[in-house]
């Protein structure tokens, strides 16, 4: 199952919004200059730009660097339309759009590899749900190149190696180990990136300005799952199924069948432990 799938990324938007650590966000907002220049690594469907506007931040220039061309095209069109529906004036440009009657917020989504994008001299670099997808040294080198002399790096939704499902199942611990082992088996991946980056940032020349938990918690409510979060959970179960497909995990098939039945019945809860980090290189 593809993490870059448009519907999956859109479905997790409400999950991310609940998870983002408010204290880390406030530290970020307090330290940014007016009209900052912003670079985002792997922006997916582009949901960060409306979020920044909601936080009272109006970048002079925002560029999202995304490898998937389909996501770039989706972000360019969909986010402009979203903002227009919310009362903003949006004007198409070659690589995105400009927001505001005077086009003061320039938004670009470009195809490329954020880790090799070169010098950007940005006031803010954002890497949401990205730091755990690349090797630590690759990430830190990319941040050093992209962040300006007085800039900040904001790394929200950084996975930290705990995955929980409720109600309990006898195979839970075995499934979690296999899932995390599968992540660790991919080049550059570390299922405990959150805690390891905490230590890397503390030991580096820069300053770790703020850190806090940003756990995903998806649970059924009295009227079912919010928004499209049932689909989000279906994808998560698909990721776990892919991870254990080639691994002999005792009880895996019963675990998957039980979890899918619980999801269909509106009885499955899911938690993933993550960190938000704010760092000044």
C-alpha atoms as an extended CHARMM CRD file, in Angstrom:
* protein
*
       281  EXT
         1         1  UNK       CA              0.0000000000        0.0000000000        0.0000000000  PROA      1               0.0000000000
         2         2  UNK       CA              1.3570000000        3.4080000000       -1.0350000000  PROA      2               0.0000000000
         3         3  UNK       CA              2.0090000000        6.0340000000        1.6620000000  PROA      3               0.0000000000
         4         4  UNK       CA              1.8080000000        8.6970000000       -1.0460000000  PROA      4               0.0000000000
         5         5  UNK       CA             -1.7470000000        7.8030000000       -2.0270000000  PROA      5               0.0000000000
         6         6  UNK       CA             -3.8260000000       10.9680000000       -2.2080000000  PROA      6               0.0000000000
         7         7  UNK       CA             -6.8170000000        9.6560000000       -0.2610000000  PROA      7               0.0000000000
         8         8  UNK       CA             -4.6150000000        8.2910000000        2.5310000000  PROA      8               0.0000000000
         9         9  UNK       CA             -2.8020000000       11.6210000000        2.9100000000  PROA      9               0.0000000000
        10        10  UNK       CA             -6.0730000000       13.5420000000        2.9000000000  PROA      10              0.0000000000
        11        11  UNK       CA             -7.6560000000       11.0770000000        5.3540000000  PROA      11              0.0000000000
        12        12  UNK       CA             -4.8650000000       11.5420000000        7.8880000000  PROA      12              0.0000000000
        13        13  UNK       CA             -5.2340000000       15.3100000000        7.8450000000  PROA      13              0.0000000000
        14        14  UNK       CA             -7.6640000000       15.3400000000       10.7810000000  PROA      14              0.0000000000
        15        15  UNK       CA             -5.4870000000       12.8120000000       12.6200000000  PROA      15              0.0000000000
        16        16  UNK       CA             -2.4520000000       15.0770000000       12.2380000000  PROA      16              0.0000000000
        17        17  UNK       CA             -4.3830000000       18.1630000000       13.3240000000  PROA      17              0.0000000000
        18        18  UNK       CA             -5.2950000000       16.5290000000       16.6320000000  PROA      18              0.0000000000
        19        19  UNK       CA             -1.7810000000       15.2040000000       17.1300000000  PROA      19              0.0000000000
        20        20  UNK       CA              0.2990000000       18.3380000000       16.5340000000  PROA      20              0.0000000000
        21        21  UNK       CA              1.8800000000       19.5500000000       19.7680000000  PROA      21              0.0000000000
        22        22  UNK       CA              0.5530000000       23.0120000000       20.6340000000  PROA      22              0.0000000000
        23        23  UNK       CA              3.5140000000       23.9730000000       22.8010000000  PROA      23              0.0000000000
        24        24  UNK       CA              5.9970000000       23.2330000000       20.0090000000  PROA      24              0.0000000000
        25        25  UNK       CA              3.7630000000       25.0620000000       17.5260000000  PROA      25              0.0000000000
        26        26  UNK       CA              3.6270000000       28.1430000000       19.7900000000  PROA      26              0.0000000000
        27        27  UNK       CA              7.4170000000       28.1180000000       20.1610000000  PROA      27              0.0000000000
        28        28  UNK       CA              7.6910000000       28.0530000000       16.3790000000  PROA      28              0.0000000000
        29        29  UNK       CA              5.2330000000       30.9010000000       15.8200000000  PROA      29              0.0000000000
        30        30  UNK       CA              6.8800000000       33.0490000000       18.4970000000  PROA      30              0.0000000000
        31        31  UNK       CA             10.3320000000       32.7420000000       16.9230000000  PROA      31              0.0000000000
        32        32  UNK       CA              9.5340000000       33.3350000000       13.2600000000  PROA      32              0.0000000000
        33        33  UNK       CA              9.9680000000       36.7390000000       11.6260000000  PROA      33              0.0000000000
        34        34  UNK       CA              7.1150000000       38.4050000000        9.7710000000  PROA      34              0.0000000000
        35        35  UNK       CA              6.6040000000       37.0760000000        6.2290000000  PROA      35              0.0000000000
        36        36  UNK       CA              9.0900000000       34.1870000000        6.5710000000  PROA      36              0.0000000000
        37        37  UNK       CA             10.4140000000       32.1950000000        3.6520000000  PROA      37              0.0000000000
        38        38  UNK       CA              9.3460000000       28.5520000000        4.0550000000  PROA      38              0.0000000000
        39        39  UNK       CA             10.5630000000       25.3130000000        2.4860000000  PROA      39              0.0000000000
        40        40  UNK       CA              8.7660000000       22.0350000000        3.0950000000  PROA      40              0.0000000000
        41        41  UNK       CA             10.2510000000       18.6100000000        2.4700000000  PROA      41              0.0000000000
        42        42  UNK       CA              7.7270000000       16.1320000000        1.0070000000  PROA      42              0.0000000000
        43        43  UNK       CA              4.5570000000       18.2220000000        1.4670000000  PROA      43              0.0000000000
        44        44  UNK       CA              2.2660000000       15.5100000000        0.0910000000  PROA      44              0.0000000000
        45        45  UNK       CA             -1.1000000000       17.0510000000       -0.7660000000  PROA      45              0.0000000000
        46        46  UNK       CA             -0.0070000000       20.4900000000        0.4450000000  PROA      46              0.0000000000
        47        47  UNK       CA             -2.0090000000       20.8010000000        3.6560000000  PROA      47              0.0000000000
        48        48  UNK       CA              0.6970000000       22.7860000000        5.4640000000  PROA      48              0.0000000000
        49        49  UNK       CA              0.1090000000       26.0770000000        3.6540000000  PROA      49              0.0000000000
        50        50  UNK       CA             -3.5210000000       26.4940000000        4.8680000000  PROA      50              0.0000000000
        51        51  UNK       CA             -2.3660000000       25.3750000000        8.3170000000  PROA      51              0.0000000000
        52        52  UNK       CA              0.2860000000       28.1100000000        8.4350000000  PROA      52              0.0000000000
        53        53  UNK       CA             -2.3310000000       30.6870000000        7.4680000000  PROA      53              0.0000000000
        54        54  UNK       CA             -4.6050000000       29.3700000000       10.2340000000  PROA      54              0.0000000000
        55        55  UNK       CA             -1.7260000000       29.9190000000       12.6700000000  PROA      55              0.0000000000
        56        56  UNK       CA             -1.4650000000       33.5600000000       11.6210000000  PROA      56              0.0000000000
        57        57  UNK       CA              1.6840000000       33.0390000000        9.5470000000  PROA      57              0.0000000000
        58        58  UNK       CA              1.8270000000       34.5330000000        6.0610000000  PROA      58              0.0000000000
        59        59  UNK       CA              4.9940000000       33.3920000000        4.3170000000  PROA      59              0.0000000000
        60        60  UNK       CA              6.4900000000       35.6990000000        1.7310000000  PROA      60              0.0000000000
        61        61  UNK       CA              7.3440000000       32.5710000000       -0.2060000000  PROA      61              0.0000000000
        62        62  UNK       CA              6.5540000000       28.8970000000        0.3570000000  PROA      62              0.0000000000
        63        63  UNK       CA              7.9670000000       26.0450000000       -1.7070000000  PROA      63              0.0000000000
        64        64  UNK       CA              7.0780000000       22.3890000000       -1.1970000000  PROA      64              0.0000000000
        65        65  UNK       CA              9.5200000000       19.8790000000       -2.7080000000  PROA      65              0.0000000000
        66        66  UNK       CA              7.7840000000       16.5900000000       -3.4870000000  PROA      66              0.0000000000
        67        67  UNK       CA              8.9960000000       13.5900000000       -5.4980000000  PROA      67              0.0000000000
        68        68  UNK       CA              5.5470000000       12.4460000000       -6.6050000000  PROA      68              0.0000000000
        69        69  UNK       CA              4.3250000000       14.4710000000       -9.6130000000  PROA      69              0.0000000000
        70        70  UNK       CA              0.6920000000       13.4570000000       -9.0360000000  PROA      70              0.0000000000
        71        71  UNK       CA              0.8310000000       14.9100000000       -5.5250000000  PROA      71              0.0000000000
        72        72  UNK       CA              2.4250000000       18.1070000000       -6.8010000000  PROA      72              0.0000000000
        73        73  UNK       CA             -0.3390000000       18.6170000000       -9.3600000000  PROA      73              0.0000000000
        74        74  UNK       CA             -3.0060000000       17.7790000000       -6.7780000000  PROA      74              0.0000000000
        75        75  UNK       CA             -1.5570000000       20.2350000000       -4.2340000000  PROA      75              0.0000000000
        76        76  UNK       CA             -1.3030000000       23.0720000000       -6.7490000000  PROA      76              0.0000000000
        77        77  UNK       CA             -4.9570000000       22.8620000000       -7.7330000000  PROA      77              0.0000000000
        78        78  UNK       CA             -6.6870000000       21.5940000000       -4.5920000000  PROA      78              0.0000000000
        79        79  UNK       CA             -5.0670000000       23.8710000000       -2.0410000000  PROA      79              0.0000000000
        80        80  UNK       CA             -5.7030000000       26.9670000000       -4.1470000000  PROA      80              0.0000000000
        81        81  UNK       CA             -9.3670000000       25.9730000000       -4.4770000000  PROA      81              0.0000000000
        82        82  UNK       CA             -9.6100000000       25.2820000000       -0.7390000000  PROA      82              0.0000000000
        83        83  UNK       CA             -8.2390000000       28.6950000000        0.1280000000  PROA      83              0.0000000000
        84        84  UNK       CA            -10.5560000000       30.4380000000       -2.3280000000  PROA      84              0.0000000000
        85        85  UNK       CA            -13.5230000000       28.6830000000       -0.6940000000  PROA      85              0.0000000000
        86        86  UNK       CA            -12.3150000000       30.0770000000        2.6360000000  PROA      86              0.0000000000
        87        87  UNK       CA            -12.3500000000       33.6260000000        1.2890000000  PROA      87              0.0000000000
        88        88  UNK       CA             -8.7730000000       34.0420000000        0.1080000000  PROA      88              0.0000000000
        89        89  UNK       CA             -7.9600000000       35.4390000000       -3.3090000000  PROA      89              0.0000000000
        90        90  UNK       CA             -5.9600000000       32.8530000000       -5.2360000000  PROA      90              0.0000000000
        91        91  UNK       CA             -4.1580000000       33.4180000000       -8.5250000000  PROA      91              0.0000000000
        92        92  UNK       CA             -2.6010000000       30.5890000000      -10.5290000000  PROA      92              0.0000000000
        93        93  UNK       CA              1.1170000000       30.7350000000      -11.2490000000  PROA      93              0.0000000000
        94        94  UNK       CA              3.3820000000       28.3820000000      -13.2180000000  PROA      94              0.0000000000
        95        95  UNK       CA              4.2760000000       26.2480000000      -10.1760000000  PROA      95              0.0000000000
        96        96  UNK       CA              1.3670000000       26.9120000000       -7.8330000000  PROA      96              0.0000000000
        97        97  UNK       CA             -0.5250000000       30.0270000000       -6.8750000000  PROA      97              0.0000000000
        98        98  UNK       CA             -0.3450000000       33.3580000000       -5.0750000000  PROA      98              0.0000000000
        99        99  UNK       CA             -2.6490000000       34.1350000000       -2.1510000000  PROA      99              0.0000000000
       100       100  UNK       CA             -4.0790000000       37.5110000000       -1.2250000000  PROA      100             0.0000000000
       101       101  UNK       CA             -5.3220000000       40.4530000000       -3.2900000000  PROA      101             0.0000000000
       102       102  UNK       CA             -1.7410000000       41.6050000000       -3.8380000000  PROA      102             0.0000000000
       103       103  UNK       CA             -0.3350000000       38.0760000000       -4.1900000000  PROA      103             0.0000000000
       104       104  UNK       CA              1.7560000000       38.5790000000       -1.0520000000  PROA      104             0.0000000000
       105       105  UNK       CA              1.9320000000       34.8570000000       -0.2580000000  PROA      105             0.0000000000
       106       106  UNK       CA              3.6330000000       33.0340000000       -3.1170000000  PROA      106             0.0000000000
       107       107  UNK       CA              3.1030000000       29.2530000000       -3.0280000000  PROA      107             0.0000000000
       108       108  UNK       CA              5.0250000000       26.7610000000       -5.1550000000  PROA      108             0.0000000000
       109       109  UNK       CA              4.9180000000       22.9780000000       -5.3210000000  PROA      109             0.0000000000
       110       110  UNK       CA              7.7990000000       21.5310000000       -7.3160000000  PROA      110             0.0000000000
       111       111  UNK       CA              8.8870000000       18.0240000000       -8.2600000000  PROA      111             0.0000000000
       112       112  UNK       CA             12.1860000000       17.0170000000       -6.7330000000  PROA      112             0.0000000000
       113       113  UNK       CA             14.0920000000       15.2070000000       -4.0030000000  PROA      113             0.0000000000
       114       114  UNK       CA             14.1200000000       17.3960000000       -0.9030000000  PROA      114             0.0000000000
       115       115  UNK       CA             17.2660000000       15.7270000000        0.4360000000  PROA      115             0.0000000000
       116       116  UNK       CA             19.2950000000       16.8430000000       -2.6000000000  PROA      116             0.0000000000
       117       117  UNK       CA             17.5530000000       20.1210000000       -3.3660000000  PROA      117             0.0000000000
       118       118  UNK       CA             20.5630000000       22.2720000000       -2.4900000000  PROA      118             0.0000000000
       119       119  UNK       CA             20.8670000000       25.5830000000       -0.6450000000  PROA      119             0.0000000000
       120       120  UNK       CA             17.5990000000       27.3730000000        0.1440000000  PROA      120             0.0000000000
       121       121  UNK       CA             18.4530000000       29.8900000000        2.9040000000  PROA      121             0.0000000000
       122       122  UNK       CA             14.9410000000       29.5510000000        4.3580000000  PROA      122             0.0000000000
       123       123  UNK       CA             13.6380000000       31.0860000000        7.5640000000  PROA      123             0.0000000000
       124       124  UNK       CA             11.7470000000       27.8370000000        8.1890000000  PROA      124             0.0000000000
       125       125  UNK       CA             12.1260000000       24.2950000000        6.9010000000  PROA      125             0.0000000000
       126       126  UNK       CA              9.2870000000       21.8810000000        7.6390000000  PROA      126             0.0000000000
       127       127  UNK       CA              9.5940000000       18.1080000000        7.4330000000  PROA      127             0.0000000000
       128       128  UNK       CA              6.3140000000       16.5900000000        8.6350000000  PROA      128             0.0000000000
       129       129  UNK       CA              6.1010000000       12.7930000000        8.9060000000  PROA      129             0.0000000000
       130       130  UNK       CA              9.3390000000       12.6990000000        6.9110000000  PROA      130             0.0000000000
       131       131  UNK       CA             12.2710000000       12.4760000000        9.3010000000  PROA      131             0.0000000000
       132       132  UNK       CA             11.6190000000        8.7750000000        9.9630000000  PROA      132             0.0000000000
       133       133  UNK       CA             11.6270000000        7.9850000000        6.2290000000  PROA      133             0.0000000000
       134       134  UNK       CA             15.2820000000        8.8960000000        5.5380000000  PROA      134             0.0000000000
       135       135  UNK       CA             18.6470000000        8.2510000000        7.1620000000  PROA      135             0.0000000000
       136       136  UNK       CA             19.4830000000       10.6620000000        9.9820000000  PROA      136             0.0000000000
       137       137  UNK       CA             22.6910000000       11.9430000000        8.3500000000  PROA      137             0.0000000000
       138       138  UNK       CA             20.8680000000       12.5320000000        5.0640000000  PROA      138             0.0000000000
       139       139  UNK       CA             18.1470000000       14.4850000000        6.8710000000  PROA      139             0.0000000000
       140       140  UNK       CA             20.5690000000       16.6220000000        8.8950000000  PROA      140             0.0000000000
       141       141  UNK       CA             22.6900000000       17.4330000000        5.8350000000  PROA      141             0.0000000000
       142       142  UNK       CA             19.5470000000       18.4660000000        3.9380000000  PROA      142             0.0000000000
       143       143  UNK       CA             18.4180000000       20.6750000000        6.8190000000  PROA      143             0.0000000000
       144       144  UNK       CA             21.8350000000       22.3160000000        7.0420000000  PROA      144             0.0000000000
       145       145  UNK       CA             21.6600000000       23.2060000000        3.3480000000  PROA      145             0.0000000000
       146       146  UNK       CA             18.0660000000       24.4230000000        3.3830000000  PROA      146             0.0000000000
       147       147  UNK       CA             17.8720000000       26.4130000000        6.6430000000  PROA      147             0.0000000000
       148       148  UNK       CA             19.1870000000       29.9780000000        6.6050000000  PROA      148             0.0000000000
       149       149  UNK       CA             21.6440000000       31.4020000000        9.1890000000  PROA      149             0.0000000000
       150       150  UNK       CA             18.9010000000       32.3610000000       11.6750000000  PROA      150             0.0000000000
       151       151  UNK       CA             16.3490000000       29.8250000000       10.4660000000  PROA      151             0.0000000000
       152       152  UNK       CA             14.4190000000       27.0170000000       12.1190000000  PROA      152             0.0000000000
       153       153  UNK       CA             13.7240000000       23.3670000000       11.3560000000  PROA      153             0.0000000000
       154       154  UNK       CA             10.2790000000       22.0830000000       12.3600000000  PROA      154             0.0000000000
       155       155  UNK       CA              9.8360000000       18.2980000000       12.3230000000  PROA      155             0.0000000000
       156       156  UNK       CA              6.3080000000       17.3990000000       13.4210000000  PROA      156             0.0000000000
       157       157  UNK       CA              4.8080000000       13.8780000000       13.4130000000  PROA      157             0.0000000000
       158       158  UNK       CA              8.1550000000       12.0630000000       13.7190000000  PROA      158             0.0000000000
       159       159  UNK       CA              7.5590000000        8.3800000000       14.5010000000  PROA      159             0.0000000000
       160       160  UNK       CA              9.1060000000        6.9510000000       17.6550000000  PROA      160             0.0000000000
       161       161  UNK       CA              8.5910000000        3.2090000000       17.6520000000  PROA      161             0.0000000000
       162       162  UNK       CA              5.3820000000        2.4990000000       19.5460000000  PROA      162             0.0000000000
       163       163  UNK       CA              2.3050000000        1.1420000000       17.7740000000  PROA      163             0.0000000000
       164       164  UNK       CA             -0.7900000000        0.1410000000       19.7500000000  PROA      164             0.0000000000
       165       165  UNK       CA             -4.1560000000       -1.3220000000       18.8380000000  PROA      165             0.0000000000
       166       166  UNK       CA             -7.1040000000       -1.8590000000       21.1290000000  PROA      166             0.0000000000
       167       167  UNK       CA             -8.8430000000       -4.0380000000       22.2760000000  PROA      167             0.0000000000
       168       168  UNK       CA             -5.9760000000       -6.3430000000       23.2620000000  PROA      168             0.0000000000
       169       169  UNK       CA             -5.1040000000       -9.3610000000       21.1120000000  PROA      169             0.0000000000
       170       170  UNK       CA             -2.7270000000      -12.2080000000       22.0840000000  PROA      170             0.0000000000
       171       171  UNK       CA             -0.4980000000      -11.4990000000       19.0640000000  PROA      171             0.0000000000
       172       172  UNK       CA             -0.1190000000       -7.7390000000       19.6850000000  PROA      172             0.0000000000
       173       173  UNK       CA              3.5090000000       -7.7960000000       20.8460000000  PROA      173             0.0000000000
       174       174  UNK       CA              4.6150000000      -10.1210000000       18.0340000000  PROA      174             0.0000000000
       175       175  UNK       CA              2.8580000000       -8.0230000000       15.4070000000  PROA      175             0.0000000000
       176       176  UNK       CA              4.3600000000       -4.7800000000       16.7190000000  PROA      176             0.0000000000
       177       177  UNK       CA              7.8890000000       -6.2670000000       16.7010000000  PROA      177             0.0000000000
       178       178  UNK       CA              7.4620000000       -7.5740000000       13.1580000000  PROA      178             0.0000000000
       179       179  UNK       CA              6.0560000000       -4.2550000000       11.9610000000  PROA      179             0.0000000000
       180       180  UNK       CA              8.9120000000       -2.2540000000       13.4370000000  PROA      180             0.0000000000
       181       181  UNK       CA             11.4880000000       -4.8030000000       12.2230000000  PROA      181             0.0000000000
       182       182  UNK       CA             10.1060000000       -4.3500000000        8.7300000000  PROA      182             0.0000000000
       183       183  UNK       CA             10.5880000000       -0.5810000000        9.0010000000  PROA      183             0.0000000000
       184       184  UNK       CA             14.1330000000       -1.0180000000       10.3180000000  PROA      184             0.0000000000
       185       185  UNK       CA             14.9330000000       -3.3690000000        7.4450000000  PROA      185             0.0000000000
       186       186  UNK       CA             14.4730000000       -0.6710000000        4.8100000000  PROA      186             0.0000000000
       187       187  UNK       CA             17.5100000000        1.4340000000        3.7960000000  PROA      187             0.0000000000
       188       188  UNK       CA             17.8960000000        4.4990000000        5.9900000000  PROA      188             0.0000000000
       189       189  UNK       CA             14.8020000000        3.7930000000        8.0830000000  PROA      189             0.0000000000
       190       190  UNK       CA             14.7190000000        3.8990000000       11.8920000000  PROA      190             0.0000000000
       191       191  UNK       CA             11.4820000000        3.1320000000       13.7590000000  PROA      191             0.0000000000
       192       192  UNK       CA             12.7900000000        5.0800000000       16.7800000000  PROA      192             0.0000000000
       193       193  UNK       CA             13.6960000000        8.2230000000       14.8970000000  PROA      193             0.0000000000
       194       194  UNK       CA             11.9660000000       10.5610000000       17.3790000000  PROA      194             0.0000000000
       195       195  UNK       CA             14.1270000000        9.7110000000       20.3860000000  PROA      195             0.0000000000
       196       196  UNK       CA             17.2840000000        9.3260000000       18.3200000000  PROA      196             0.0000000000
       197       197  UNK       CA             16.8840000000       12.7640000000       16.7440000000  PROA      197             0.0000000000
       198       198  UNK       CA             16.3550000000       14.2230000000       20.2100000000  PROA      198             0.0000000000
       199       199  UNK       CA             19.8470000000       12.9840000000       21.0900000000  PROA      199             0.0000000000
       200       200  UNK       CA             21.3670000000       14.0310000000       17.7610000000  PROA      200             0.0000000000
       201       201  UNK       CA             20.0100000000       17.5540000000       18.1500000000  PROA      201             0.0000000000
       202       202  UNK       CA             21.2030000000       17.8150000000       21.7550000000  PROA      202             0.0000000000
       203       203  UNK       CA             24.7040000000       16.7970000000       20.6840000000  PROA      203             0.0000000000
       204       204  UNK       CA             24.8030000000       19.0330000000       17.5970000000  PROA      204             0.0000000000
       205       205  UNK       CA             26.0640000000       22.6150000000       17.3410000000  PROA      205             0.0000000000
       206       206  UNK       CA             22.5430000000       24.0020000000       17.0460000000  PROA      206             0.0000000000
       207       207  UNK       CA             19.8320000000       24.2550000000       19.6980000000  PROA      207             0.0000000000
       208       208  UNK       CA             16.8250000000       22.0350000000       20.3230000000  PROA      208             0.0000000000
       209       209  UNK       CA             14.2640000000       24.7460000000       21.0620000000  PROA      209             0.0000000000
       210       210  UNK       CA             11.1930000000       22.6170000000       21.7940000000  PROA      210             0.0000000000
       211       211  UNK       CA             10.0510000000       18.9990000000       21.7710000000  PROA      211             0.0000000000
       212       212  UNK       CA              6.7920000000       17.3250000000       22.6130000000  PROA      212             0.0000000000
       213       213  UNK       CA              4.7060000000       14.2650000000       21.8920000000  PROA      213             0.0000000000
       214       214  UNK       CA              2.3430000000       14.2750000000       18.9130000000  PROA      214             0.0000000000
       215       215  UNK       CA              0.7120000000       10.8700000000       19.1240000000  PROA      215             0.0000000000
       216       216  UNK       CA             -1.7730000000        9.7270000000       16.5460000000  PROA      216             0.0000000000
       217       217  UNK       CA             -4.8790000000        8.5550000000       18.3990000000  PROA      217             0.0000000000
       218       218  UNK       CA             -7.7430000000        7.2940000000       16.2760000000  PROA      218             0.0000000000
       219       219  UNK       CA            -10.7800000000        5.9710000000       18.1120000000  PROA      219             0.0000000000
       220       220  UNK       CA            -14.4370000000        5.4580000000       17.3410000000  PROA      220             0.0000000000
       221       221  UNK       CA            -16.9190000000        7.9840000000       18.6610000000  PROA      221             0.0000000000
       222       222  UNK       CA            -20.6130000000        7.4650000000       19.3790000000  PROA      222             0.0000000000
       223       223  UNK       CA            -21.3780000000        8.1920000000       15.7140000000  PROA      223             0.0000000000
       224       224  UNK       CA            -18.3740000000        6.3070000000       14.2920000000  PROA      224             0.0000000000
       225       225  UNK       CA            -14.9480000000        7.4640000000       13.1690000000  PROA      225             0.0000000000
       226       226  UNK       CA            -14.4900000000       11.1810000000       12.3740000000  PROA      226             0.0000000000
       227       227  UNK       CA            -14.0880000000       12.4020000000        8.7760000000  PROA      227             0.0000000000
       228       228  UNK       CA            -12.3690000000        9.7320000000        6.6190000000  PROA      228             0.0000000000
       229       229  UNK       CA            -10.4790000000        8.1500000000        9.5030000000  PROA      229             0.0000000000
       230       230  UNK       CA            -11.9830000000        4.6870000000        8.9760000000  PROA      230             0.0000000000
       231       231  UNK       CA            -10.1800000000        4.6600000000        5.6230000000  PROA      231             0.0000000000
       232       232  UNK       CA             -7.0060000000        5.8940000000        7.3250000000  PROA      232             0.0000000000
       233       233  UNK       CA             -7.1550000000        2.9210000000        9.7050000000  PROA      233             0.0000000000
       234       234  UNK       CA             -7.7860000000        0.5710000000        6.7870000000  PROA      234             0.0000000000
       235       235  UNK       CA             -4.5250000000        1.8360000000        5.2680000000  PROA      235             0.0000000000
       236       236  UNK       CA             -2.6400000000        1.3830000000        8.5400000000  PROA      236             0.0000000000
       237       237  UNK       CA             -3.8120000000       -2.2300000000        8.7360000000  PROA      237             0.0000000000
       238       238  UNK       CA             -2.6690000000       -2.6220000000        5.1320000000  PROA      238             0.0000000000
       239       239  UNK       CA              0.8040000000       -1.3640000000        6.0400000000  PROA      239             0.0000000000
       240       240  UNK       CA              0.9680000000       -3.8650000000        8.9030000000  PROA      240             0.0000000000
       241       241  UNK       CA             -0.2690000000       -6.6880000000        6.6550000000  PROA      241             0.0000000000
       242       242  UNK       CA              2.4440000000       -5.8870000000        4.0970000000  PROA      242             0.0000000000
       243       243  UNK       CA              5.0760000000       -5.8720000000        6.8450000000  PROA      243             0.0000000000
       244       244  UNK       CA              4.1570000000       -9.3070000000        8.1990000000  PROA      244             0.0000000000
       245       245  UNK       CA              3.3830000000      -10.9350000000        4.8340000000  PROA      245             0.0000000000
       246       246  UNK       CA              6.8550000000      -12.4460000000        4.4670000000  PROA      246             0.0000000000
       247       247  UNK       CA              7.5240000000      -12.9400000000        8.1650000000  PROA      247             0.0000000000
       248       248  UNK       CA              6.4460000000      -16.0080000000       10.1450000000  PROA      248             0.0000000000
       249       249  UNK       CA              4.4400000000      -14.3150000000       12.9050000000  PROA      249             0.0000000000
       250       250  UNK       CA              2.3880000000      -16.6820000000       15.0240000000  PROA      250             0.0000000000
       251       251  UNK       CA             -1.2500000000      -15.5910000000       15.0410000000  PROA      251             0.0000000000
       252       252  UNK       CA             -0.8240000000      -12.9350000000       12.3450000000  PROA      252             0.0000000000
       253       253  UNK       CA             -3.7990000000      -14.0040000000       10.2160000000  PROA      253             0.0000000000
       254       254  UNK       CA             -6.1500000000      -14.1240000000       13.1780000000  PROA      254             0.0000000000
       255       255  UNK       CA             -4.8360000000      -10.7420000000       14.3290000000  PROA      255             0.0000000000
       256       256  UNK       CA             -5.4770000000       -9.1570000000       10.9320000000  PROA      256             0.0000000000
       257       257  UNK       CA             -8.9280000000      -10.7370000000       10.5910000000  PROA      257             0.0000000000
       258       258  UNK       CA             -9.8610000000       -9.5890000000       14.0920000000  PROA      258             0.0000000000
       259       259  UNK       CA             -8.6250000000       -6.0380000000       13.5390000000  PROA      259             0.0000000000
       260       260  UNK       CA            -10.4520000000       -5.7180000000       10.2140000000  PROA      260             0.0000000000
       261       261  UNK       CA            -13.6480000000       -6.9820000000       11.8040000000  PROA      261             0.0000000000
       262       262  UNK       CA            -13.2480000000       -4.5110000000       14.6780000000  PROA      262             0.0000000000
       263       263  UNK       CA            -12.7100000000       -1.7020000000       12.1810000000  PROA      263             0.0000000000
       264       264  UNK       CA            -15.8420000000       -2.6600000000       10.2710000000  PROA      264             0.0000000000
       265       265  UNK       CA            -17.7590000000       -2.7550000000       13.5620000000  PROA      265             0.0000000000
       266       266  UNK       CA            -16.4230000000        0.6340000000       14.6490000000  PROA      266             0.0000000000
       267       267  UNK       CA            -14.5710000000       -0.8450000000       17.6140000000  PROA      267             0.0000000000
       268       268  UNK       CA            -10.8700000000       -0.4300000000       16.7590000000  PROA      268             0.0000000000
       269       269  UNK       CA             -8.5750000000        2.1110000000       18.4210000000  PROA      269             0.0000000000
       270       270  UNK       CA             -5.0740000000        2.8920000000       17.1240000000  PROA      270             0.0000000000
       271       271  UNK       CA             -2.1780000000        4.8200000000       18.6840000000  PROA      271             0.0000000000
       272       272  UNK       CA              1.2340000000        5.6750000000       17.2160000000  PROA      272             0.0000000000
       273       273  UNK       CA              3.7880000000        7.4620000000       19.4010000000  PROA      273             0.0000000000
       274       274  UNK       CA              5.5100000000       10.4390000000       17.7440000000  PROA      274             0.0000000000
       275       275  UNK       CA              7.3970000000       13.6420000000       18.5020000000  PROA      275             0.0000000000
       276       276  UNK       CA              7.2740000000       17.2160000000       17.2420000000  PROA      276             0.0000000000
       277       277  UNK       CA             10.7390000000       18.7990000000       17.2330000000  PROA      277             0.0000000000
       278       278  UNK       CA             11.8410000000       22.4090000000       16.7500000000  PROA      278             0.0000000000
       279       279  UNK       CA             15.5430000000       22.8970000000       16.0850000000  PROA      279             0.0000000000
       280       280  UNK       CA             17.7710000000       25.8500000000       15.2350000000  PROA      280             0.0000000000
       281       281  UNK       CA             20.8110000000       24.5050000000       13.2980000000  PROA      281             0.0000000000
